[in-house]
PDB file of C-alpha atoms in Angstrom:
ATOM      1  CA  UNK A 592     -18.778 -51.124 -69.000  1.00 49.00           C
ATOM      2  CA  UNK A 593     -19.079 -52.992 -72.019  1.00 51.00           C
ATOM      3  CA  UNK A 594     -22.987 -53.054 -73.673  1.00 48.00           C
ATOM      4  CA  UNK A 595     -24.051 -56.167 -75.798  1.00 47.00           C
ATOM      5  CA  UNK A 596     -26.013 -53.753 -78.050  1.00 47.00           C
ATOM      6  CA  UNK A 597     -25.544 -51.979 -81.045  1.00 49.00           C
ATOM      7  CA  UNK A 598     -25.462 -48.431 -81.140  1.00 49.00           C
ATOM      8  CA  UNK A 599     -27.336 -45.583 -83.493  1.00 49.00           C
ATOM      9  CA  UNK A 600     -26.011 -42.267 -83.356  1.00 49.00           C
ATOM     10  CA  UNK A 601     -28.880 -39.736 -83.802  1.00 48.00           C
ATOM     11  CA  UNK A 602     -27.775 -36.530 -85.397  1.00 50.00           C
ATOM     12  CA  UNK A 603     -29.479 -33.624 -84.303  1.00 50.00           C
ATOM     13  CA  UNK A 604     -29.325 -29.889 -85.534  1.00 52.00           C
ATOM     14  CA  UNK A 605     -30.773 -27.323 -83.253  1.00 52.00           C
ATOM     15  CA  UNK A 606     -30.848 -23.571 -83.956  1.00 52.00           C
ATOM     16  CA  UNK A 607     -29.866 -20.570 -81.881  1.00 50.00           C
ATOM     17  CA  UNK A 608     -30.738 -17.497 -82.718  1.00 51.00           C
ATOM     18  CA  UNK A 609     -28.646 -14.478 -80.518  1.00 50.00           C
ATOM     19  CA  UNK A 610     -30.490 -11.261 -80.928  1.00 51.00           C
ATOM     20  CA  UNK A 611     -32.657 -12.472 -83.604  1.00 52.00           C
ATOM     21  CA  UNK A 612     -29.825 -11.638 -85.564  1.00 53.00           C
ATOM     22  CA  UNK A 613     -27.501 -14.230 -85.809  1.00 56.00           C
ATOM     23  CA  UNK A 614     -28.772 -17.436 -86.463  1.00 54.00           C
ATOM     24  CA  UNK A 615     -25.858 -20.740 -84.674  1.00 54.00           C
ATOM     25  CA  UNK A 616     -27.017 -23.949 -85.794  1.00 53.00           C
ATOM     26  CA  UNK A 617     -24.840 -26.522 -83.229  1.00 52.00           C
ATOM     27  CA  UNK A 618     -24.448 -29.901 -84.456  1.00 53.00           C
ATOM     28  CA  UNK A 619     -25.667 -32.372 -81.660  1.00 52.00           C
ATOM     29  CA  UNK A 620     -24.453 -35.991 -81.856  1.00 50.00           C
ATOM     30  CA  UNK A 621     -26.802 -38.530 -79.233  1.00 49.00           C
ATOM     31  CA  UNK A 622     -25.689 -41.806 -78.691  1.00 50.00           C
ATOM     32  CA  UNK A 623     -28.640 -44.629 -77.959  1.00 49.00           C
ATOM     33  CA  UNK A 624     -28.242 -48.531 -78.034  1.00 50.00           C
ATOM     34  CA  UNK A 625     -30.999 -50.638 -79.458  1.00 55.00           C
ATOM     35  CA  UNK A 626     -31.411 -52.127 -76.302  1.00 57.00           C
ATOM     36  CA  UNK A 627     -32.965 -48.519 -75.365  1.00 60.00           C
ATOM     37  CA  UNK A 628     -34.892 -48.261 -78.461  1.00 66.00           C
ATOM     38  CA  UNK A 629     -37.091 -51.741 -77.193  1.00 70.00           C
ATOM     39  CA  UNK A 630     -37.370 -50.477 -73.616  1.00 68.00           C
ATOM     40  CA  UNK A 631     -38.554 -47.256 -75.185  1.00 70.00           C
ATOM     41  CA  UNK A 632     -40.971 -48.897 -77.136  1.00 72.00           C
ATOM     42  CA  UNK A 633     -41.866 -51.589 -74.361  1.00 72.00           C
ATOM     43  CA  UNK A 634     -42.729 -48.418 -72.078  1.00 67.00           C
ATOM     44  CA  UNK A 635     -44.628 -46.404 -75.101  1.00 69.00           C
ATOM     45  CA  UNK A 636     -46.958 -49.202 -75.463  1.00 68.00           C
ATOM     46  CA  UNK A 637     -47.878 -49.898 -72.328  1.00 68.00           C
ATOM     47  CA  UNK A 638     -48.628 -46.187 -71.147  1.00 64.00           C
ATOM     48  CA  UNK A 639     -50.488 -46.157 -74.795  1.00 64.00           C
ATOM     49  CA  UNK A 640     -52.419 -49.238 -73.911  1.00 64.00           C
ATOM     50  CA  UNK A 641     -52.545 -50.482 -70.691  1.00 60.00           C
ATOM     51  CA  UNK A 642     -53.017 -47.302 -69.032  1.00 55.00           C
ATOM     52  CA  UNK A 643     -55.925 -46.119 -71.328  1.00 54.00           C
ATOM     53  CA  UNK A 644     -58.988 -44.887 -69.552  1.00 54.00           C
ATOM     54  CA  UNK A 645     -61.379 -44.265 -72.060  1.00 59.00           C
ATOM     55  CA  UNK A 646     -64.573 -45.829 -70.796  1.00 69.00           C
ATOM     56  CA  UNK A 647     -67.246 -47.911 -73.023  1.00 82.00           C
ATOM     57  CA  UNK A 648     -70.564 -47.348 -72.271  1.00 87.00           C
ATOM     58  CA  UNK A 649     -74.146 -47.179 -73.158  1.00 88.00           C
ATOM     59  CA  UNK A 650     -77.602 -46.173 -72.146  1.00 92.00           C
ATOM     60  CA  UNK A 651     -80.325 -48.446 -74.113  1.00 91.00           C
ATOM     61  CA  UNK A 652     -84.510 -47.814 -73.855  1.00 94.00           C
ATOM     62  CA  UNK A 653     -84.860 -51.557 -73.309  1.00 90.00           C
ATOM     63  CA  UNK A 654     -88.434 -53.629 -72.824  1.00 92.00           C
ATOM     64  CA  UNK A 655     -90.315 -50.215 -71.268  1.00 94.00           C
ATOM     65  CA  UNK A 656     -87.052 -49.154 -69.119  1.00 95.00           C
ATOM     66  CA  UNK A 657     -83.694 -47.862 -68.949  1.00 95.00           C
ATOM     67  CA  UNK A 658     -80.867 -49.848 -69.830  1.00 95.00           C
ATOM     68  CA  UNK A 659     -77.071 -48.017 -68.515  1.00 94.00           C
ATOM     69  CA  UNK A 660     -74.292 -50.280 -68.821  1.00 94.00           C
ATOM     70  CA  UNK A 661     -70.296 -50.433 -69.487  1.00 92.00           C
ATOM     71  CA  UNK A 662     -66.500 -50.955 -68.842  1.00 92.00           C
ATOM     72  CA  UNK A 663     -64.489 -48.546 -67.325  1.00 88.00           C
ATOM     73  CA  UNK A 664     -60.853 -48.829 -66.013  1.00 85.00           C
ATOM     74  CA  UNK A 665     -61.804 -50.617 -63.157  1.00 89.00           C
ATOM     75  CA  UNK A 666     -65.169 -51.497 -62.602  1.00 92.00           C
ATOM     76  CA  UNK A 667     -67.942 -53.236 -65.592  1.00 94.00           C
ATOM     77  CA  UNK A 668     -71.374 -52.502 -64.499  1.00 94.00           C
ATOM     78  CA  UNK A 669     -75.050 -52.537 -65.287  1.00 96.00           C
ATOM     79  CA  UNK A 670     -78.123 -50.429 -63.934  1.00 97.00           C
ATOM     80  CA  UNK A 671     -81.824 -51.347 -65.087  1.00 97.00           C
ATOM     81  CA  UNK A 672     -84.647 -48.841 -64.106  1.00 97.00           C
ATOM     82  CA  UNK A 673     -88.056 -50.284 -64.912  1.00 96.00           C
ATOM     83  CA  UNK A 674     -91.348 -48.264 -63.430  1.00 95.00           C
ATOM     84  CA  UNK A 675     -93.880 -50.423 -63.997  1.00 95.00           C
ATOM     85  CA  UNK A 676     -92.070 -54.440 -63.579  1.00 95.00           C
ATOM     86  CA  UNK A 677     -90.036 -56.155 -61.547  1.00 96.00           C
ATOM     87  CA  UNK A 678     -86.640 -56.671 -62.918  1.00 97.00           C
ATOM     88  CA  UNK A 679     -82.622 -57.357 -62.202  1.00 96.00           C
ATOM     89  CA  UNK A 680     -78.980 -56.581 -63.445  1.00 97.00           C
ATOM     90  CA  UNK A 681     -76.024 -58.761 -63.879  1.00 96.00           C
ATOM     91  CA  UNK A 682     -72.370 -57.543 -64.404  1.00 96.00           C
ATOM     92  CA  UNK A 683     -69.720 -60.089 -64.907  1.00 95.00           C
ATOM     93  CA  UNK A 684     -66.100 -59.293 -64.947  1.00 92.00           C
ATOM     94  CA  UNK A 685     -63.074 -61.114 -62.613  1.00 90.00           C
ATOM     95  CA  UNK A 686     -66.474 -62.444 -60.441  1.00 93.00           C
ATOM     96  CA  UNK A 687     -69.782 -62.070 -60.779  1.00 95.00           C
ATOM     97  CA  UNK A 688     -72.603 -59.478 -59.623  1.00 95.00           C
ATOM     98  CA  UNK A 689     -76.049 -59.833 -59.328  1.00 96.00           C
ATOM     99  CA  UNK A 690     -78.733 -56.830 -58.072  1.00 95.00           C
ATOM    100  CA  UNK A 691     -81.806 -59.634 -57.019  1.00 94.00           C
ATOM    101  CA  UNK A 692     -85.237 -59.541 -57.749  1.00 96.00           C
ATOM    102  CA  UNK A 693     -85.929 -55.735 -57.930  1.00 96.00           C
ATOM    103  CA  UNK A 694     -88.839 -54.075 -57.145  1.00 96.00           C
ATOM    104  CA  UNK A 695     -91.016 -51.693 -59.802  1.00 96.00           C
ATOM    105  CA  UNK A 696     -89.665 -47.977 -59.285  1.00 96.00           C
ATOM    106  CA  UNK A 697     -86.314 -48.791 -58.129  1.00 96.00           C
ATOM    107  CA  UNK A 698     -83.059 -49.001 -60.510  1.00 97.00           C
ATOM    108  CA  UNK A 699     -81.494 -52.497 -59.900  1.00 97.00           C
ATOM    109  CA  UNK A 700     -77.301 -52.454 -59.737  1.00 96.00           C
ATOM    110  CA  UNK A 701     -74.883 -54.537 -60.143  1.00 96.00           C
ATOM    111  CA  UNK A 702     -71.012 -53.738 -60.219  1.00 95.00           C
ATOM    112  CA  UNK A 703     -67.726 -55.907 -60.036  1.00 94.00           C
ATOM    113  CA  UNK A 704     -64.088 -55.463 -60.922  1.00 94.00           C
ATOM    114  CA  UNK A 705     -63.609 -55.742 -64.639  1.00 90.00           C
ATOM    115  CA  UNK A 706     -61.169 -58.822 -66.002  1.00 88.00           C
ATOM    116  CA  UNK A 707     -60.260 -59.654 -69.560  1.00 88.00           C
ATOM    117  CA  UNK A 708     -63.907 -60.310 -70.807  1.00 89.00           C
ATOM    118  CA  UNK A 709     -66.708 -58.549 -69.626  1.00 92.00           C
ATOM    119  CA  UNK A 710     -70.804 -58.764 -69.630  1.00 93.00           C
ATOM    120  CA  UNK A 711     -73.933 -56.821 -68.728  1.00 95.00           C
ATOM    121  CA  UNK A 712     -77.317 -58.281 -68.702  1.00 95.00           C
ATOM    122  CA  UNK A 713     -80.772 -56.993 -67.202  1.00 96.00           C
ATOM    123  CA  UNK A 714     -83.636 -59.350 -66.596  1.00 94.00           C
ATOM    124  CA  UNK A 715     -87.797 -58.539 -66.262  1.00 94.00           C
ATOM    125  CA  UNK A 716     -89.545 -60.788 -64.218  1.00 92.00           C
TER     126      UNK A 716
END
């Protein structure tokens, strides 16, 4: 079977040592086609990118509460804990989430699958 790519020979030199004496270096000769090299590169990328899951996220003292929001691999969310006002949350990724009016005392929540561009609000009523 005949490939449509070009090939690169790799030359590799690997060393054997037999009873830490003798030292064998053995001349290796690997044989890859470019068309390798791409899918190679194709795959690196996408386990270096796609499959990331480093999380953004952030706790803010905002207006007299508490202010958690972020993006994770799935999910972009948004928690507001007020004690002393009513107040809301509002995470937008693929659809949109919203907690309702929230009462004083209780942290108001609001999660939803996470899509190419993503936003947390809070609101104080």
């Amino acid at each position: 079977m005949k490939f449509a790519a070009n090939k690169l020979i790799l030359t590799i030199f690997r060393k054997f040592c037999i009873n830490n004496e003798k030292e064998i270096w053995i001349k290796y000769e690997e044989v890859f086609l470019e068309k390798n090299k791409i899918y190679g590169a194709i795959l690196y990328l996408s386990l270096a990118l796609g499959l990331s899951t480093a999380a953004f996220a952030s706790t803010e003292y905002a207006e007299g509460g508490t202010w958690s929001h972020g993006v994770g691999s799935k999910y972009v969310w948004s928690y507001y804990y007020h004690g002393h006002k009513g107040h809301g949350a509002t995470a937008i990724g693929k659809y949109r989430s919203f907690s309702g009016y929230t009462r004083a005392g209780v942290k108001a929540s609001a999660t939803k699958n996470n899509w190419w561009v993503n936003r947390a609000y809070y609101n104080i009523y």
